[in-house]
PDB file of C-alpha atoms in Angstrom:
ATOM      1  CA  MET A  11     143.900 122.119 125.000  1.00 43.00           C
ATOM      2  CA  SER A  12     142.603 125.682 125.087  1.00 45.00           C
ATOM      3  CA  ALA A  13     139.155 124.373 126.059  1.00 49.00           C
ATOM      4  CA  LEU A  14     140.569 123.686 129.519  1.00 45.00           C
ATOM      5  CA  ARG A  15     141.407 127.326 130.066  1.00 44.00           C
ATOM      6  CA  VAL A  16     138.863 129.284 132.058  1.00 45.00           C
ATOM      7  CA  SER A  17     140.537 132.663 131.885  1.00 45.00           C
ATOM      8  CA  GLY A  18     143.758 134.400 131.233  1.00 44.00           C
ATOM      9  CA  GLU A  19     146.930 133.002 129.831  1.00 49.00           C
ATOM     10  CA  ARG A  20     147.933 129.403 129.664  1.00 55.00           C
ATOM     11  CA  GLY A  21     148.972 128.344 133.142  1.00 64.00           C
ATOM     12  CA  SER A  22     147.230 131.193 134.946  1.00 73.00           C
ATOM     13  CA  PRO A  23     146.272 130.459 138.582  1.00 79.00           C
ATOM     14  CA  ARG A  24     142.588 130.368 137.695  1.00 74.00           C
ATOM     15  CA  SER A  25     143.085 127.962 134.798  1.00 79.00           C
ATOM     16  CA  ARG A  26     145.296 125.718 136.974  1.00 84.00           C
ATOM     17  CA  ARG A  27     142.528 125.582 139.616  1.00 84.00           C
ATOM     18  CA  PHE A  28     139.986 124.682 136.934  1.00 84.00           C
ATOM     19  CA  ASP A  29     142.308 122.001 135.522  1.00 89.00           C
ATOM     20  CA  ALA A  30     142.839 120.531 139.000  1.00 91.00           C
ATOM     21  CA  ARG A  31     139.090 120.428 139.667  1.00 92.00           C
ATOM     22  CA  LEU A  32     138.476 118.885 136.260  1.00 94.00           C
ATOM     23  CA  THR A  33     141.057 116.179 136.947  1.00 95.00           C
ATOM     24  CA  ALA A  34     139.452 115.430 140.327  1.00 95.00           C
ATOM     25  CA  VAL A  35     136.018 115.149 138.711  1.00 96.00           C
ATOM     26  CA  ALA A  36     137.355 112.790 136.034  1.00 97.00           C
ATOM     27  CA  ALA A  37     138.995 110.696 138.765  1.00 96.00           C
ATOM     28  CA  LEU A  38     135.689 110.443 140.676  1.00 96.00           C
ATOM     29  CA  SER A  39     133.963 109.289 137.509  1.00 97.00           C
ATOM     30  CA  LEU A  40     136.624 106.657 136.906  1.00 97.00           C
ATOM     31  CA  VAL A  41     136.400 105.457 140.533  1.00 97.00           C
ATOM     32  CA  ALA A  42     132.633 105.001 140.194  1.00 97.00           C
ATOM     33  CA  SER A  43     133.201 103.204 136.884  1.00 98.00           C
ATOM     34  CA  LEU A  44     135.744 100.795 138.376  1.00 98.00           C
ATOM     35  CA  LEU A  45     133.499 100.070 141.365  1.00 97.00           C
ATOM     36  CA  HIS A  46     130.653  99.222 139.009  1.00 98.00           C
ATOM     37  CA  LEU A  47     132.964  96.985 136.989  1.00 98.00           C
ATOM     38  CA  LEU A  48     133.861  95.079 140.155  1.00 97.00           C
ATOM     39  CA  VAL A  49     130.265  93.968 140.648  1.00 97.00           C
ATOM     40  CA  VAL A  50     129.415  93.179 137.015  1.00 98.00           C
ATOM     41  CA  PRO A  51     130.188  89.431 137.305  1.00 98.00           C
ATOM     42  CA  GLU A  52     128.013  88.874 140.377  1.00 96.00           C
ATOM     43  CA  HIS A  53     125.135  90.770 138.768  1.00 96.00           C
ATOM     44  CA  PHE A  54     125.441  88.804 135.516  1.00 97.00           C
ATOM     45  CA  ALA A  55     125.268  85.655 137.673  1.00 97.00           C
ATOM     46  CA  GLU A  56     121.938  86.896 139.105  1.00 94.00           C
ATOM     47  CA  TRP A  57     120.396  87.909 135.794  1.00 96.00           C
ATOM     48  CA  TRP A  58     121.733  89.165 132.473  1.00 97.00           C
ATOM     49  CA  GLY A  59     119.718  92.396 132.754  1.00 96.00           C
ATOM     50  CA  TYR A  60     121.339  93.354 136.054  1.00 96.00           C
ATOM     51  CA  GLY A  61     124.787  92.596 134.647  1.00 97.00           C
ATOM     52  CA  ALA A  62     124.091  94.626 131.504  1.00 98.00           C
ATOM     53  CA  PHE A  63     122.903  97.574 133.600  1.00 97.00           C
ATOM     54  CA  PHE A  64     126.114  97.611 135.639  1.00 97.00           C
ATOM     55  CA  LEU A  65     128.306  97.115 132.576  1.00 98.00           C
ATOM     56  CA  ILE A  66     126.644  99.971 130.678  1.00 98.00           C
ATOM     57  CA  THR A  67     126.824 102.172 133.766  1.00 98.00           C
ATOM     58  CA  ALA A  68     130.543 101.432 134.191  1.00 98.00           C
ATOM     59  CA  LEU A  69     131.240 102.148 130.527  1.00 98.00           C
ATOM     60  CA  ALA A  70     129.277 105.399 130.579  1.00 98.00           C
ATOM     61  CA  GLN A  71     131.065 106.640 133.691  1.00 98.00           C
ATOM     62  CA  GLY A  72     134.482 105.610 132.370  1.00 98.00           C
ATOM     63  CA  ILE A  73     133.964 107.182 128.959  1.00 98.00           C
ATOM     64  CA  GLY A  74     132.416 110.235 130.626  1.00 97.00           C
ATOM     65  CA  GLY A  75     135.444 110.725 132.857  1.00 96.00           C
ATOM     66  CA  VAL A  76     137.813 110.615 129.895  1.00 97.00           C
ATOM     67  CA  ALA A  77     135.524 112.837 127.800  1.00 97.00           C
ATOM     68  CA  LEU A  78     135.501 115.475 130.553  1.00 95.00           C
ATOM     69  CA  LEU A  79     139.274 115.801 130.243  1.00 95.00           C
ATOM     70  CA  ARG A  80     139.126 116.086 126.471  1.00 95.00           C
ATOM     71  CA  TRP A  81     136.023 118.257 126.078  1.00 94.00           C
ATOM     72  CA  PRO A  82     135.313 120.183 129.303  1.00 93.00           C
ATOM     73  CA  MET A  83     132.065 121.747 128.135  1.00 93.00           C
ATOM     74  CA  ARG A  84     129.047 122.733 130.180  1.00 92.00           C
ATOM     75  CA  PRO A  85     126.660 120.380 128.305  1.00 94.00           C
ATOM     76  CA  LEU A  86     128.926 117.455 129.207  1.00 95.00           C
ATOM     77  CA  PHE A  87     128.921 118.578 132.856  1.00 96.00           C
ATOM     78  CA  LEU A  88     125.117 118.699 132.827  1.00 96.00           C
ATOM     79  CA  ALA A  89     124.885 115.280 131.152  1.00 97.00           C
ATOM     80  CA  GLY A  90     127.133 113.887 133.887  1.00 97.00           C
ATOM     81  CA  ILE A  91     124.906 115.394 136.561  1.00 98.00           C
ATOM     82  CA  ALA A  92     121.789 113.900 134.955  1.00 98.00           C
ATOM     83  CA  GLY A  93     123.311 110.473 134.358  1.00 98.00           C
ATOM     84  CA  ASN A  94     124.851 110.103 137.793  1.00 98.00           C
ATOM     85  CA  GLY A  95     121.715 111.530 139.379  1.00 98.00           C
ATOM     86  CA  ALA A  96     119.684 108.799 137.670  1.00 97.00           C
ATOM     87  CA  ILE A  97     122.113 106.148 138.943  1.00 98.00           C
ATOM     88  CA  VAL A  98     121.883 107.485 142.506  1.00 98.00           C
ATOM     89  CA  ALA A  99     118.073 107.581 142.232  1.00 97.00           C
ATOM     90  CA  MET A 100     118.077 103.955 141.065  1.00 95.00           C
ATOM     91  CA  TRP A 101     120.304 103.008 144.008  1.00 96.00           C
ATOM     92  CA  LEU A 102     117.966 104.793 146.439  1.00 97.00           C
ATOM     93  CA  ALA A 103     114.917 103.105 144.919  1.00 95.00           C
ATOM     94  CA  SER A 104     116.495  99.652 145.053  1.00 94.00           C
ATOM     95  CA  ARG A 105     117.386 100.184 148.728  1.00 95.00           C
ATOM     96  CA  THR A 106     113.956 101.479 149.762  1.00 95.00           C
ATOM     97  CA  VAL A 107     111.210 100.022 147.537  1.00 95.00           C
ATOM     98  CA  GLY A 108     113.165  97.410 145.614  1.00 93.00           C
ATOM     99  CA  ILE A 109     114.528  97.015 142.125  1.00 89.00           C
ATOM    100  CA  PRO A 110     111.872  98.573 139.905  1.00 86.00           C
ATOM    101  CA  PHE A 111     109.974  96.636 137.240  1.00 86.00           C
ATOM    102  CA  PHE A 112     112.371  94.012 135.837  1.00 87.00           C
ATOM    103  CA  GLY A 113     114.286  90.904 136.713  1.00 90.00           C
ATOM    104  CA  PRO A 114     113.941  87.985 139.057  1.00 90.00           C
ATOM    105  CA  HIS A 115     114.245  90.254 142.118  1.00 90.00           C
ATOM    106  CA  ALA A 116     111.794  92.954 141.023  1.00 92.00           C
ATOM    107  CA  TRP A 117     110.422  94.923 143.970  1.00 93.00           C
ATOM    108  CA  GLU A 118     112.698  93.133 146.452  1.00 93.00           C
ATOM    109  CA  VAL A 119     114.628  95.590 148.631  1.00 94.00           C
ATOM    110  CA  GLU A 120     118.397  95.256 148.282  1.00 92.00           C
ATOM    111  CA  GLY A 121     120.758  95.486 151.236  1.00 93.00           C
ATOM    112  CA  VAL A 122     123.394  98.187 151.513  1.00 95.00           C
ATOM    113  CA  GLY A 123     126.916  96.932 150.852  1.00 94.00           C
ATOM    114  CA  THR A 124     130.328  98.516 151.198  1.00 95.00           C
ATOM    115  CA  ILE A 125     131.095  98.708 147.475  1.00 95.00           C
ATOM    116  CA  ASP A 126     127.725 100.122 146.481  1.00 93.00           C
ATOM    117  CA  LEU A 127     127.844 102.687 149.291  1.00 96.00           C
ATOM    118  CA  ALA A 128     131.345 103.776 148.255  1.00 96.00           C
ATOM    119  CA  CYS A 129     130.213 104.028 144.653  1.00 96.00           C
ATOM    120  CA  THR A 130     127.140 106.072 145.552  1.00 97.00           C
ATOM    121  CA  ILE A 131     129.209 108.429 147.701  1.00 97.00           C
ATOM    122  CA  SER A 132     131.586 108.976 144.772  1.00 96.00           C
ATOM    123  CA  GLU A 133     128.605 109.630 142.481  1.00 97.00           C
ATOM    124  CA  VAL A 134     127.085 112.192 144.858  1.00 98.00           C
ATOM    125  CA  ALA A 135     130.491 113.908 145.149  1.00 97.00           C
ATOM    126  CA  LEU A 136     130.753 113.767 141.351  1.00 97.00           C
ATOM    127  CA  ILE A 137     127.360 115.440 140.949  1.00 98.00           C
ATOM    128  CA  ALA A 138     128.367 118.246 143.338  1.00 97.00           C
ATOM    129  CA  ALA A 139     131.723 118.742 141.609  1.00 96.00           C
ATOM    130  CA  LEU A 140     130.154 118.757 138.138  1.00 96.00           C
ATOM    131  CA  GLY A 141     127.669 121.366 139.341  1.00 95.00           C
ATOM    132  CA  ALA A 142     130.515 123.550 140.589  1.00 93.00           C
ATOM    133  CA  LEU A 143     132.350 123.190 137.279  1.00 92.00           C
ATOM    134  CA  ALA A 144     129.212 124.039 135.310  1.00 91.00           C
ATOM    135  CA  ARG A 145     128.681 127.170 137.416  1.00 89.00           C
ATOM    136  CA  SER A 146     132.294 128.309 137.047  1.00 84.00           C
ATOM    137  CA  LYS A 147     132.193 127.725 133.287  1.00 72.00           C
ATOM    138  CA  ARG A 148     128.941 129.706 132.982  1.00 71.00           C
ATOM    139  CA  ARG A 149     130.307 132.567 135.125  1.00 68.00           C
ATOM    140  CA  HIS A 150     133.431 132.703 132.975  1.00 60.00           C
ATOM    141  CA  GLN A 151     131.360 132.820 129.791  1.00 63.00           C
ATOM    142  CA  ARG A 152     129.312 135.741 131.161  1.00 64.00           C
ATOM    143  CA  GLU A 153     132.450 137.606 132.271  1.00 59.00           C
ATOM    144  CA  THR A 154     134.211 137.178 128.934  1.00 61.00           C
ATOM    145  CA  SER A 155     131.118 138.098 126.904  1.00 65.00           C
ATOM    146  CA  GLY A 156     131.095 141.562 128.450  1.00 57.00           C
ATOM    147  CA  ALA A 157     127.945 141.054 130.506  1.00 51.00           C
ATOM    148  CA  TYR A 158     129.715 142.569 133.515  1.00 47.00           C
ATOM    149  CA  ALA A 159     131.817 145.146 131.696  1.00 45.00           C
ATOM    150  CA  THR A 160     131.695 148.619 133.201  1.00 45.00           C
TER     151      THR A 160
END
Protein backbone atom coordinates (compact mmCIF):
# COMPACT_ATOMS: atom_id res chain seq x y z
CA MET A 1 0.00 0.00 0.00
CA SER A 2 3.04 2.26 0.29
CA ALA A 3 2.85 2.94 -3.46
CA LEU A 4 -0.17 5.14 -2.75
CA ARG A 5 1.84 7.44 -0.53
CA VAL A 6 3.10 10.59 -2.19
CA SER A 7 5.01 12.01 0.74
CA GLY A 8 5.42 11.86 4.43
CA GLU A 9 3.99 9.39 6.84
CA ARG A 10 1.09 7.10 6.28
CA GLY A 11 -2.07 9.18 6.50
CA SER A 12 -0.36 12.52 5.95
CA PRO A 13 -2.60 15.26 4.48
CA ARG A 14 -0.75 15.13 1.17
CA SER A 15 -1.04 11.36 0.87
CA ARG A 16 -4.76 11.51 1.77
CA ARG A 17 -5.30 14.08 -1.02
CA PHE A 18 -3.45 11.84 -3.47
CA ASP A 19 -5.48 8.81 -2.36
CA ALA A 20 -8.74 10.75 -2.77
CA ARG A 21 -7.76 11.90 -6.27
CA LEU A 22 -6.70 8.38 -7.18
CA THR A 23 -10.05 7.00 -6.02
CA ALA A 24 -11.91 9.63 -8.06
CA VAL A 25 -9.88 8.76 -11.16
CA ALA A 26 -10.57 5.04 -10.70
CA ALA A 27 -14.28 5.83 -10.30
CA LEU A 28 -14.29 7.84 -13.56
CA SER A 29 -12.66 4.92 -15.34
CA LEU A 30 -15.25 2.51 -13.97
CA VAL A 31 -18.10 4.85 -14.96
CA ALA A 32 -16.80 4.99 -18.54
CA SER A 33 -16.43 1.20 -18.50
CA LEU A 34 -20.01 0.65 -17.31
CA LEU A 35 -21.38 3.09 -19.89
CA HIS A 36 -19.56 1.20 -22.63
CA LEU A 37 -20.92 -2.09 -21.29
CA LEU A 38 -24.45 -0.71 -21.52
CA VAL A 39 -24.17 -0.28 -25.28
CA VAL A 40 -22.34 -3.53 -26.08
CA PRO A 41 -25.52 -5.49 -26.95
CA GLU A 42 -26.85 -2.91 -29.41
CA HIS A 43 -23.45 -2.67 -31.10
CA PHE A 44 -23.14 -6.46 -31.37
CA ALA A 45 -26.59 -6.40 -33.00
CA GLU A 46 -25.24 -3.96 -35.63
CA TRP A 47 -22.02 -5.84 -36.34
CA TRP A 48 -19.72 -8.10 -34.33
CA GLY A 49 -16.77 -5.74 -34.85
CA TYR A 50 -18.57 -2.80 -33.25
CA GLY A 51 -19.64 -4.97 -30.32
CA ALA A 52 -16.10 -6.30 -29.86
CA PHE A 53 -14.71 -2.76 -29.89
CA PHE A 54 -17.07 -1.64 -27.13
CA LEU A 55 -16.52 -4.80 -25.09
CA ILE A 56 -12.73 -4.49 -25.27
CA THR A 57 -12.96 -0.79 -24.45
CA ALA A 58 -15.16 -1.51 -21.42
CA LEU A 59 -12.82 -4.23 -20.19
CA ALA A 60 -9.74 -2.05 -20.63
CA GLN A 61 -11.30 0.85 -18.75
CA GLY A 62 -12.60 -1.39 -15.97
CA ILE A 63 -9.31 -3.22 -15.51
CA GLY A 64 -7.45 0.09 -15.79
CA GLY A 65 -9.53 1.65 -13.02
CA VAL A 66 -8.82 -1.25 -10.68
CA ALA A 67 -5.14 -1.34 -11.66
CA LEU A 68 -4.78 2.36 -10.82
CA LEU A 69 -5.81 1.63 -7.24
CA ARG A 70 -3.40 -1.27 -6.94
CA TRP A 71 -0.41 0.15 -8.83
CA PRO A 72 -0.58 3.96 -8.94
CA MET A 73 2.47 4.44 -11.15
CA ARG A 74 3.17 7.18 -13.65
CA PRO A 75 3.45 4.78 -16.63
CA LEU A 76 -0.06 3.51 -15.85
CA PHE A 77 -1.33 7.11 -15.70
CA LEU A 78 0.23 7.82 -19.09
CA ALA A 79 -1.20 4.61 -20.58
CA GLY A 80 -4.64 5.69 -19.34
CA ILE A 81 -4.22 9.09 -20.96
CA ALA A 82 -3.19 7.51 -24.27
CA GLY A 83 -5.92 4.87 -24.25
CA ASN A 84 -8.74 7.20 -23.29
CA GLY A 85 -7.41 9.83 -25.68
CA ALA A 86 -7.64 7.29 -28.51
CA ILE A 87 -11.23 6.45 -27.51
CA VAL A 88 -12.20 10.14 -27.46
CA ALA A 89 -10.52 10.63 -30.85
CA MET A 90 -12.49 7.69 -32.25
CA TRP A 91 -15.71 9.18 -30.86
CA LEU A 92 -14.90 12.56 -32.44
CA ALA A 93 -14.10 10.93 -35.78
CA SER A 94 -17.28 8.86 -35.79
CA ARG A 95 -19.34 12.00 -35.06
CA THR A 96 -17.67 14.16 -37.72
CA VAL A 97 -16.41 12.02 -40.63
CA GLY A 98 -17.96 8.67 -39.78
CA ILE A 99 -16.78 5.37 -38.42
CA PRO A 100 -13.36 4.88 -40.00
CA PHE A 101 -12.52 1.97 -42.30
CA PHE A 102 -14.54 -1.04 -41.10
CA GLY A 103 -18.03 -2.37 -40.72
CA PRO A 104 -21.36 -2.00 -42.43
CA HIS A 105 -21.57 1.70 -41.47
CA ALA A 106 -18.05 2.72 -42.48
CA TRP A 107 -17.78 6.45 -43.16
CA GLU A 108 -21.37 7.09 -42.04
CA VAL A 109 -21.56 9.88 -39.45
CA GLU A 110 -23.05 8.75 -36.14
CA GLY A 111 -25.47 10.87 -34.15
CA VAL A 112 -24.68 12.12 -30.67
CA GLY A 113 -26.56 10.27 -27.94
CA THR A 114 -26.91 10.82 -24.22
CA ILE A 115 -24.94 7.75 -23.13
CA ASP A 116 -22.05 8.31 -25.53
CA LEU A 117 -21.84 11.99 -24.59
CA ALA A 118 -21.80 11.13 -20.88
CA CYS A 119 -19.13 8.52 -21.50
CA THR A 120 -16.98 10.92 -23.52
CA ILE A 121 -17.29 13.61 -20.85
CA SER A 122 -16.12 11.10 -18.23
CA GLU A 123 -13.20 10.11 -20.47
CA VAL A 124 -12.12 13.73 -20.99
CA ALA A 125 -12.34 14.31 -17.21
CA LEU A 126 -10.37 11.08 -16.72
CA ILE A 127 -7.63 12.27 -19.07
CA ALA A 128 -7.34 15.59 -17.20
CA ALA A 129 -7.28 13.85 -13.81
CA LEU A 130 -4.68 11.30 -14.94
CA GLY A 131 -2.52 14.16 -16.21
CA ALA A 132 -2.74 15.88 -12.83
CA LEU A 133 -1.81 12.65 -11.05
CA ALA A 134 1.13 12.06 -13.38
CA ARG A 135 2.40 15.60 -12.74
CA SER A 136 2.06 15.28 -8.96
CA LYS A 137 3.82 11.91 -8.99
CA ARG A 138 6.68 13.32 -11.09
CA ARG A 139 7.01 16.40 -8.85
CA HIS A 140 7.14 14.17 -5.78
CA GLN A 141 9.84 12.00 -7.35
CA ARG A 142 11.96 15.08 -8.11
CA GLU A 143 11.48 16.46 -4.59
CA THR A 144 12.40 13.19 -2.89
CA SER A 145 15.41 12.58 -5.15
CA GLY A 146 17.05 15.75 -3.87
CA ALA A 147 16.71 17.71 -7.10
CA TYR A 148 15.42 20.69 -5.12
CA ALA A 149 17.53 20.25 -2.00
CA THR A 150 19.24 23.41 -0.80
